[in-house]
PDB file of C-alpha atoms in Angstrom:
ATOM      1  CA  MET A   1     104.039  98.734 123.804  1.00 51.00           C
ATOM      2  CA  ILE A   2     100.142 100.006 123.482  1.00 53.00           C
ATOM      3  CA  GLY A   3     101.251 101.712 119.944  1.00 55.00           C
ATOM      4  CA  ARG A   4     103.506  98.887 119.105  1.00 60.00           C
ATOM      5  CA  LEU A   5      99.578  96.074 119.666  1.00 52.00           C
ATOM      6  CA  LEU A   6      97.340  98.168 118.164  1.00 53.00           C
ATOM      7  CA  HIS A   7      99.136  98.338 114.774  1.00 59.00           C
ATOM      8  CA  ARG A   8      98.971  94.857 115.041  1.00 67.00           C
ATOM      9  CA  ARG A   9      95.721  94.404 112.218  1.00 67.00           C
ATOM     10  CA  TRP A  10      93.491  92.019 114.311  1.00 69.00           C
ATOM     11  CA  VAL A  11      93.900  93.813 117.802  1.00 74.00           C
ATOM     12  CA  SER A  12      92.792  96.997 115.451  1.00 76.00           C
ATOM     13  CA  LEU A  13      89.698  94.815 114.001  1.00 78.00           C
ATOM     14  CA  VAL A  14      89.017  94.099 117.877  1.00 82.00           C
ATOM     15  CA  LEU A  15      89.371  97.389 119.118  1.00 85.00           C
ATOM     16  CA  SER A  16      86.489  98.775 116.304  1.00 85.00           C
ATOM     17  CA  ALA A  17      84.713  96.232 116.683  1.00 85.00           C
ATOM     18  CA  VAL A  18      84.527  97.141 120.593  1.00 89.00           C
ATOM     19  CA  VAL A  19      83.220 100.399 120.008  1.00 91.00           C
ATOM     20  CA  MET A  20      80.649  99.568 117.851  1.00 91.00           C
ATOM     21  CA  LEU A  21      78.980  97.892 120.310  1.00 90.00           C
ATOM     22  CA  ALA A  22      79.448  99.843 122.852  1.00 93.00           C
ATOM     23  CA  LEU A  23      77.466 102.626 120.508  1.00 94.00           C
ATOM     24  CA  TRP A  24      75.073 100.072 119.328  1.00 90.00           C
ATOM     25  CA  GLN A  25      74.557  99.766 123.022  1.00 91.00           C
ATOM     26  CA  GLY A  26      74.582 103.044 124.506  1.00 93.00           C
ATOM     27  CA  LEU A  27      72.428 104.902 121.570  1.00 92.00           C
ATOM     28  CA  ALA A  28      69.851 101.523 122.238  1.00 90.00           C
ATOM     29  CA  VAL A  29      69.590 102.325 125.568  1.00 92.00           C
ATOM     30  CA  ALA A  30      68.845 106.827 124.682  1.00 92.00           C
ATOM     31  CA  ILE A  31      66.608 106.103 122.293  1.00 90.00           C
ATOM     32  CA  ASP A  32      64.598 103.227 124.766  1.00 87.00           C
ATOM     33  CA  SER A  33      61.975 101.841 121.566  1.00 87.00           C
ATOM     34  CA  SER A  34      63.306  98.820 119.570  1.00 86.00           C
ATOM     35  CA  LEU A  35      60.962  98.977 116.427  1.00 87.00           C
ATOM     36  CA  ILE A  36      63.804 102.191 115.958  1.00 90.00           C
ATOM     37  CA  LEU A  37      67.362 100.575 117.417  1.00 91.00           C
ATOM     38  CA  PRO A  38      66.931  97.483 118.992  1.00 92.00           C
ATOM     39  CA  LEU A  39      69.672  95.768 121.777  1.00 92.00           C
ATOM     40  CA  PRO A  40      72.679  94.025 120.551  1.00 91.00           C
ATOM     41  CA  ARG A  41      71.868  91.928 123.244  1.00 93.00           C
ATOM     42  CA  GLN A  42      67.978  91.150 121.414  1.00 92.00           C
ATOM     43  CA  THR A  43      69.601  91.071 118.357  1.00 92.00           C
ATOM     44  CA  LEU A  44      71.338  88.267 119.232  1.00 93.00           C
ATOM     45  CA  GLU A  45      69.065  86.772 120.649  1.00 93.00           C
ATOM     46  CA  VAL A  46      67.322  86.628 116.751  1.00 93.00           C
ATOM     47  CA  LEU A  47      70.772  86.077 115.440  1.00 93.00           C
ATOM     48  CA  VAL A  48      70.257  83.000 117.966  1.00 94.00           C
ATOM     49  CA  GLU A  49      66.682  81.815 116.544  1.00 93.00           C
ATOM     50  CA  ASN A  50      67.414  82.423 112.882  1.00 92.00           C
ATOM     51  CA  LEU A  51      71.410  80.132 113.083  1.00 92.00           C
ATOM     52  CA  GLY A  52      68.848  77.241 114.053  1.00 91.00           C
ATOM     53  CA  GLN A  53      66.172  77.183 111.266  1.00 93.00           C
ATOM     54  CA  LEU A  54      67.096  74.797 108.791  1.00 94.00           C
ATOM     55  CA  LEU A  55      64.663  77.321 106.087  1.00 93.00           C
ATOM     56  CA  PHE A  56      66.379  80.280 107.378  1.00 93.00           C
ATOM     57  CA  TRP A  57      70.063  78.728 105.728  1.00 94.00           C
ATOM     58  CA  GLN A  58      67.608  78.228 102.750  1.00 94.00           C
ATOM     59  CA  HIS A  59      67.214  81.705 102.195  1.00 95.00           C
ATOM     60  CA  VAL A  60      70.723  82.476 102.783  1.00 93.00           C
ATOM     61  CA  GLY A  61      72.253  80.127 100.371  1.00 93.00           C
ATOM     62  CA  ALA A  62      69.905  81.316  97.525  1.00 94.00           C
ATOM     63  CA  THR A  63      71.988  84.665  98.687  1.00 94.00           C
ATOM     64  CA  ALA A  64      74.831  83.088  98.003  1.00 93.00           C
ATOM     65  CA  CYS A  65      74.685  81.220  94.582  1.00 94.00           C
ATOM     66  CA  ARG A  66      73.416  84.264  93.476  1.00 94.00           C
ATOM     67  CA  SER A  67      76.149  86.014  94.063  1.00 93.00           C
ATOM     68  CA  LEU A  68      78.665  83.563  93.497  1.00 93.00           C
ATOM     69  CA  ALA A  69      77.054  83.031  90.072  1.00 94.00           C
ATOM     70  CA  ALA A  70      77.126  86.675  89.702  1.00 94.00           C
ATOM     71  CA  PHE A  71      80.841  87.043  90.525  1.00 94.00           C
ATOM     72  CA  VAL A  72      81.619  83.568  87.716  1.00 94.00           C
ATOM     73  CA  LEU A  73      80.161  85.357  84.957  1.00 95.00           C
ATOM     74  CA  SER A  74      80.886  89.205  85.791  1.00 94.00           C
ATOM     75  CA  VAL A  75      84.482  87.965  85.489  1.00 94.00           C
ATOM     76  CA  ALA A  76      83.919  85.757  82.654  1.00 94.00           C
ATOM     77  CA  VAL A  77      81.694  88.451  80.252  1.00 95.00           C
ATOM     78  CA  GLY A  78      84.409  91.411  82.127  1.00 93.00           C
ATOM     79  CA  SER A  79      87.888  89.333  80.940  1.00 92.00           C
ATOM     80  CA  LEU A  80      86.529  89.719  78.019  1.00 93.00           C
ATOM     81  CA  LEU A  81      85.585  92.956  77.000  1.00 94.00           C
ATOM     82  CA  GLY A  82      88.313  93.915  78.701  1.00 91.00           C
ATOM     83  CA  ALA A  83      90.984  92.387  76.759  1.00 90.00           C
ATOM     84  CA  ALA A  84      89.231  93.334  74.263  1.00 91.00           C
ATOM     85  CA  ALA A  85      89.034  97.492  75.151  1.00 90.00           C
ATOM     86  CA  GLY A  86      93.052  96.575  76.300  1.00 87.00           C
ATOM     87  CA  ALA A  87      93.439  95.575  72.626  1.00 85.00           C
ATOM     88  CA  SER A  88      91.806  97.928  70.473  1.00 88.00           C
ATOM     89  CA  ARG A  89      91.045 101.344  70.620  1.00 90.00           C
ATOM     90  CA  SER A  90      88.403 101.347  68.773  1.00 91.00           C
ATOM     91  CA  PHE A  91      86.807  98.490  70.767  1.00 91.00           C
ATOM     92  CA  HIS A  92      87.642 100.998  74.080  1.00 91.00           C
ATOM     93  CA  ASN A  93      85.752 103.972  72.374  1.00 92.00           C
ATOM     94  CA  MET A  94      82.559 101.696  72.073  1.00 92.00           C
ATOM     95  CA  LEU A  95      82.588 100.801  75.737  1.00 91.00           C
ATOM     96  CA  GLU A  96      83.552 104.161  76.890  1.00 91.00           C
ATOM     97  CA  LEU A  97      79.458 105.640  76.982  1.00 92.00           C
ATOM     98  CA  PRO A  98      77.503 102.643  78.161  1.00 92.00           C
ATOM     99  CA  LEU A  99      80.279 102.162  80.778  1.00 92.00           C
ATOM    100  CA  ALA A 100      79.889 105.848  82.026  1.00 92.00           C
ATOM    101  CA  VAL A 101      75.882 104.947  82.304  1.00 92.00           C
ATOM    102  CA  VAL A 102      75.752 102.149  83.955  1.00 91.00           C
ATOM    103  CA  ARG A 103      78.237 104.115  86.299  1.00 90.00           C
ATOM    104  CA  ALA A 104      76.124 106.787  86.983  1.00 91.00           C
ATOM    105  CA  THR A 105      72.646 105.128  86.994  1.00 89.00           C
ATOM    106  CA  PRO A 106      71.344 104.032  90.653  1.00 90.00           C
ATOM    107  CA  VAL A 107      71.282 100.539  91.319  1.00 90.00           C
ATOM    108  CA  VAL A 108      67.521 100.816  92.467  1.00 91.00           C
ATOM    109  CA  SER A 109      66.658 101.802  88.336  1.00 92.00           C
ATOM    110  CA  PHE A 110      68.323  98.946  87.274  1.00 92.00           C
ATOM    111  CA  ILE A 111      66.778  96.660  89.722  1.00 92.00           C
ATOM    112  CA  LEU A 112      62.964  97.903  88.754  1.00 92.00           C
ATOM    113  CA  LEU A 113      63.931  97.815  84.950  1.00 92.00           C
ATOM    114  CA  ALA A 114      64.752  93.995  85.306  1.00 92.00           C
ATOM    115  CA  LEU A 115      61.729  93.519  87.165  1.00 91.00           C
ATOM    116  CA  PHE A 116      59.770  94.068  83.288  1.00 92.00           C
ATOM    117  CA  TRP A 117      62.008  91.900  81.638  1.00 91.00           C
ATOM    118  CA  LEU A 118      63.545  88.638  84.534  1.00 89.00           C
ATOM    119  CA  GLY A 119      62.003  86.394  86.753  1.00 87.00           C
ATOM    120  CA  SER A 120      62.736  87.651  90.071  1.00 86.00           C
ATOM    121  CA  SER A 121      65.387  84.921  91.110  1.00 89.00           C
ATOM    122  CA  PHE A 122      67.509  86.127  88.023  1.00 93.00           C
ATOM    123  CA  VAL A 123      67.086  90.064  88.487  1.00 93.00           C
ATOM    124  CA  PRO A 124      68.816  90.641  91.383  1.00 94.00           C
ATOM    125  CA  VAL A 125      71.428  88.241  89.328  1.00 94.00           C
ATOM    126  CA  PHE A 126      71.046  90.438  86.296  1.00 94.00           C
ATOM    127  CA  VAL A 127      72.416  93.926  88.210  1.00 94.00           C
ATOM    128  CA  ALA A 128      75.188  92.608  89.547  1.00 94.00           C
ATOM    129  CA  VAL A 129      76.119  91.499  86.868  1.00 94.00           C
ATOM    130  CA  LEU A 130      75.756  94.968  85.606  1.00 93.00           C
ATOM    131  CA  MET A 131      77.145  96.634  88.433  1.00 93.00           C
ATOM    132  CA  SER A 132      80.038  94.052  88.327  1.00 92.00           C
ATOM    133  CA  LEU A 133      81.415  94.524  84.752  1.00 93.00           C
ATOM    134  CA  PRO A 134      83.171  98.282  84.406  1.00 93.00           C
ATOM    135  CA  VAL A 135      85.536  96.695  87.461  1.00 92.00           C
ATOM    136  CA  MET A 136      86.751  94.148  86.054  1.00 93.00           C
ATOM    137  CA  ILE A 137      86.712  95.757  82.500  1.00 93.00           C
ATOM    138  CA  ALA A 138      88.939  98.319  84.044  1.00 92.00           C
ATOM    139  CA  SER A 139      90.458  96.180  85.543  1.00 91.00           C
ATOM    140  CA  VAL A 140      91.691  93.305  82.683  1.00 91.00           C
ATOM    141  CA  GLU A 141      91.881  96.355  79.757  1.00 91.00           C
ATOM    142  CA  THR A 142      94.768  98.642  82.242  1.00 90.00           C
ATOM    143  CA  GLY A 143      96.699  95.221  83.033  1.00 87.00           C
ATOM    144  CA  ILE A 144      96.956  95.331  78.758  1.00 88.00           C
ATOM    145  CA  ILE A 145      97.223  98.330  78.686  1.00 86.00           C
ATOM    146  CA  ASN A 146     100.604  98.496  81.512  1.00 84.00           C
ATOM    147  CA  THR A 147     102.074  95.473  79.676  1.00 80.00           C
ATOM    148  CA  ASP A 148     106.008  96.625  78.760  1.00 75.00           C
ATOM    149  CA  SER A 149     106.056  98.289  75.750  1.00 78.00           C
ATOM    150  CA  GLN A 150     109.606  96.306  75.530  1.00 78.00           C
ATOM    151  CA  LEU A 151     109.038  93.181  76.285  1.00 77.00           C
ATOM    152  CA  LEU A 152     106.451  93.076  73.668  1.00 74.00           C
ATOM    153  CA  ASP A 153     109.070  94.511  70.814  1.00 77.00           C
ATOM    154  CA  CYS A 154     111.599  91.444  72.502  1.00 83.00           C
ATOM    155  CA  CYS A 155     108.859  89.087  72.372  1.00 77.00           C
ATOM    156  CA  ARG A 156     107.787  90.369  68.569  1.00 76.00           C
ATOM    157  CA  SER A 157     111.360  90.457  67.640  1.00 80.00           C
ATOM    158  CA  TYR A 158     111.242  87.037  68.247  1.00 73.00           C
ATOM    159  CA  GLY A 159     109.177  85.765  66.745  1.00 77.00           C
ATOM    160  CA  PHE A 160     106.564  85.592  69.209  1.00 78.00           C
ATOM    161  CA  SER A 161     102.846  84.144  67.821  1.00 78.00           C
ATOM    162  CA  ARG A 162      99.587  85.927  69.231  1.00 76.00           C
ATOM    163  CA  ARG A 163      99.132  83.014  71.050  1.00 79.00           C
ATOM    164  CA  GLN A 164     102.442  83.161  73.188  1.00 77.00           C
ATOM    165  CA  LEU A 165     102.046  85.792  73.277  1.00 77.00           C
ATOM    166  CA  ILE A 166      98.933  86.781  75.179  1.00 76.00           C
ATOM    167  CA  ARG A 167     100.034  83.387  76.712  1.00 77.00           C
ATOM    168  CA  HIS A 168     103.662  84.695  78.231  1.00 74.00           C
ATOM    169  CA  LEU A 169     103.102  88.573  78.043  1.00 79.00           C
ATOM    170  CA  TYR A 170      99.932  89.468  78.011  1.00 78.00           C
ATOM    171  CA  ILE A 171      98.381  87.133  80.861  1.00 81.00           C
ATOM    172  CA  PRO A 172     101.153  87.632  83.731  1.00 82.00           C
ATOM    173  CA  SER A 173     101.155  91.394  82.836  1.00 80.00           C
ATOM    174  CA  CYS A 174      97.673  91.230  84.163  1.00 84.00           C
ATOM    175  CA  LYS A 175      97.067  88.530  86.545  1.00 85.00           C
ATOM    176  CA  SER A 176      97.157  91.073  89.230  1.00 84.00           C
ATOM    177  CA  TYR A 177      95.017  93.305  87.647  1.00 87.00           C
ATOM    178  CA  PHE A 178      92.786  90.478  87.392  1.00 90.00           C
ATOM    179  CA  PHE A 179      92.837  88.994  90.797  1.00 88.00           C
ATOM    180  CA  SER A 180      92.498  93.336  92.219  1.00 88.00           C
ATOM    181  CA  GLY A 181      89.263  93.150  90.360  1.00 89.00           C
ATOM    182  CA  ALA A 182      88.056  90.134  90.674  1.00 90.00           C
ATOM    183  CA  LEU A 183      88.129  90.794  94.694  1.00 89.00           C
ATOM    184  CA  SER A 184      86.557  94.000  94.068  1.00 89.00           C
ATOM    185  CA  ALA A 185      83.454  91.931  92.177  1.00 91.00           C
ATOM    186  CA  PHE A 186      82.913  90.843  94.558  1.00 90.00           C
ATOM    187  CA  GLY A 187      82.559  92.020  97.600  1.00 88.00           C
ATOM    188  CA  LEU A 188      80.140  94.579  95.312  1.00 90.00           C
ATOM    189  CA  SER A 189      78.759  91.203  93.774  1.00 90.00           C
ATOM    190  CA  TRP A 190      77.958  90.703  97.185  1.00 89.00           C
ATOM    191  CA  LYS A 191      75.736  93.886  98.263  1.00 89.00           C
ATOM    192  CA  VAL A 192      73.984  94.574  94.776  1.00 92.00           C
ATOM    193  CA  VAL A 193      72.375  91.099  95.004  1.00 93.00           C
ATOM    194  CA  ALA A 194      71.051  91.315  99.352  1.00 92.00           C
ATOM    195  CA  ALA A 195      69.044  94.914  97.244  1.00 91.00           C
ATOM    196  CA  GLY A 196      68.212  93.052  94.124  1.00 92.00           C
ATOM    197  CA  GLU A 197      66.461  90.317  96.089  1.00 93.00           C
ATOM    198  CA  VAL A 198      64.579  93.262  98.480  1.00 92.00           C
ATOM    199  CA  LEU A 199      62.908  94.607  95.366  1.00 91.00           C
ATOM    200  CA  SER A 200      62.753  91.323  93.891  1.00 91.00           C
ATOM    201  CA  LEU A 201      61.644  89.560  96.150  1.00 91.00           C
ATOM    202  CA  PRO A 202      62.339  85.564  94.783  1.00 91.00           C
ATOM    203  CA  ARG A 203      60.953  82.539  96.911  1.00 90.00           C
ATOM    204  CA  ARG A 204      64.250  82.325  98.832  1.00 91.00           C
ATOM    205  CA  ALA A 205      66.583  84.779  99.216  1.00 93.00           C
ATOM    206  CA  ALA A 206      67.409  87.031 102.438  1.00 93.00           C
ATOM    207  CA  GLY A 207      66.236  90.540 100.707  1.00 91.00           C
ATOM    208  CA  THR A 208      63.517  88.643 100.703  1.00 93.00           C
ATOM    209  CA  LEU A 209      63.820  87.846 104.567  1.00 93.00           C
ATOM    210  CA  LEU A 210      64.549  91.322 105.096  1.00 93.00           C
ATOM    211  CA  GLN A 211      61.686  92.671 103.355  1.00 93.00           C
ATOM    212  CA  SER A 212      59.252  90.365 104.802  1.00 92.00           C
ATOM    213  CA  ALA A 213      60.877  91.662 108.430  1.00 91.00           C
ATOM    214  CA  LYS A 214      60.698  95.699 107.506  1.00 90.00           C
ATOM    215  CA  VAL A 215      57.158  94.999 105.957  1.00 90.00           C
ATOM    216  CA  HIS A 216      55.979  93.517 109.430  1.00 89.00           C
ATOM    217  CA  VAL A 217      58.316  96.215 111.277  1.00 86.00           C
ATOM    218  CA  GLU A 218      60.424  93.900 113.129  1.00 90.00           C
ATOM    219  CA  THR A 219      63.405  95.190 113.228  1.00 92.00           C
ATOM    220  CA  THR A 220      65.387  92.868 115.383  1.00 92.00           C
ATOM    221  CA  GLU A 221      64.663  90.780 112.191  1.00 93.00           C
ATOM    222  CA  VAL A 222      66.540  93.228 109.970  1.00 94.00           C
ATOM    223  CA  PHE A 223      69.610  93.758 111.886  1.00 94.00           C
ATOM    224  CA  ALA A 224      69.764  89.964 112.361  1.00 93.00           C
ATOM    225  CA  VAL A 225      69.888  89.183 108.457  1.00 93.00           C
ATOM    226  CA  THR A 226      71.992  92.303 108.277  1.00 93.00           C
ATOM    227  CA  LEU A 227      74.082  90.885 110.667  1.00 93.00           C
ATOM    228  CA  VAL A 228      74.283  87.822 108.489  1.00 93.00           C
ATOM    229  CA  LEU A 229      74.825  89.044 105.450  1.00 92.00           C
ATOM    230  CA  VAL A 230      77.628  91.544 106.481  1.00 91.00           C
ATOM    231  CA  ALA A 231      79.739  88.673 109.045  1.00 91.00           C
ATOM    232  CA  MET A 232      79.723  85.895 105.734  1.00 90.00           C
ATOM    233  CA  SER A 233      80.627  88.899 102.951  1.00 88.00           C
ATOM    234  CA  PHE A 234      83.180  90.479 105.788  1.00 87.00           C
ATOM    235  CA  THR A 235      84.192  86.141 105.875  1.00 89.00           C
ATOM    236  CA  LEU A 236      84.051  85.086 102.192  1.00 88.00           C
ATOM    237  CA  GLU A 237      85.749  88.233 100.481  1.00 86.00           C
ATOM    238  CA  GLY A 238      88.530  87.602 103.710  1.00 85.00           C
ATOM    239  CA  LEU A 239      89.394  84.504 102.611  1.00 88.00           C
ATOM    240  CA  PHE A 240      89.431  85.065  99.028  1.00 85.00           C
ATOM    241  CA  SER A 241      91.787  88.492  99.348  1.00 84.00           C
ATOM    242  CA  LEU A 242      94.403  85.595 102.536  1.00 84.00           C
ATOM    243  CA  VAL A 243      94.551  83.389  99.598  1.00 84.00           C
ATOM    244  CA  LEU A 244      94.913  85.772  96.508  1.00 81.00           C
ATOM    245  CA  ARG A 245      98.179  87.521  98.811  1.00 82.00           C
ATOM    246  CA  LYS A 246      99.582  84.524  99.387  1.00 81.00           C
ATOM    247  CA  ALA A 247     100.168  83.175  96.579  1.00 77.00           C
ATOM    248  CA  GLY A 248     101.627  86.554  96.224  1.00 74.00           C
ATOM    249  CA  LEU A 249      98.665  87.675  92.590  1.00 71.00           C
ATOM    250  CA  LEU A 250      97.659  90.800  94.161  1.00 67.00           C
ATOM    251  CA  PRO A 251      99.244  94.237  92.906  1.00 58.00           C
ATOM    252  CA  ALA A 252     102.295  94.832  95.242  1.00 50.00           C
ATOM    253  CA  GLY A 253     101.510  98.456  95.555  1.00 48.00           C
ATOM    254  CA  ARG A 254      99.439  97.105  97.928  1.00 47.00           C
ATOM    255  CA  ASP A 255     101.701  95.478 100.388  1.00 46.00           C
ATOM    256  CA  LYS A 256     104.151  98.909 100.125  1.00 42.00           C
ATOM    257  CA  ALA A 257     100.873 101.123 100.703  1.00 42.00           C
ATOM    258  CA  SER A 258     100.714  98.886 104.019  1.00 41.00           C
ATOM    259  CA  ALA A 259     105.336  98.841 104.771  1.00 41.00           C
ATOM    260  CA  GLY A 260     104.832 102.593 103.902  1.00 43.00           C
ATOM    261  CA  ARG A 261     102.135 103.025 106.762  1.00 40.00           C
ATOM    262  CA  ARG A 262     104.623 101.014 109.415  1.00 39.00           C
ATOM    263  CA  ARG A 263     107.676 103.271 108.461  1.00 41.00           C
ATOM    264  CA  MET A 264     105.316 105.877 108.945  1.00 38.00           C
ATOM    265  CA  ALA A 265     104.859 105.157 112.494  1.00 40.00           C
TER     266      ALA A 265
END
């Protein structure tokens, strides 16, 4: 009975949250210093106070808008580059070195460099797009490369034009890969934007709140703002994933893996 209950996803999530809160409470009591690790109750009090302030929501809303802008740009540009890389081996080779450099370079290095080139409000967006591009490019390119060669030969034998091939073959083939990459880019954009804001300090940004709290040694404030960012990211990404899964737009491998785990249990 208990084993079956634990296999339910929502039960596991609740249990994990309870364990994490218990560990947080225990460590905070043991350390006994709110400057190092505040109690959950103290963090909740500051969080409730922040949620009642319009200025706080303006900061969080600005971060959400930057994350959305970075996501849309990375999906649009990444899809075009990924399609070109999948269709042309030469273009793939040209992109290989720049993408390897982007993957190997620390995010903070790009943020600091971008501060010399762009205004503080645009730095987080630029860096988030840069870090998300490899994900989208690889996803779309993989979808094109994995297009069924027999279907391609069949379409060509029937005299399909390039436009018809793209519409009736390549787009359906890439669809699941595209949305899987978009889901990954969505979560990555949110994290990178927040990190970029901490260093670039836009006038309105959740990252600016984090940096201000750090300077004033307000550890509880850092925890409260972080909880809001985590909750929003978790909720939005979860809703996005749920919509894609209900529409059957995510790769079937994820569902098969989940089913396999259930059978093994």
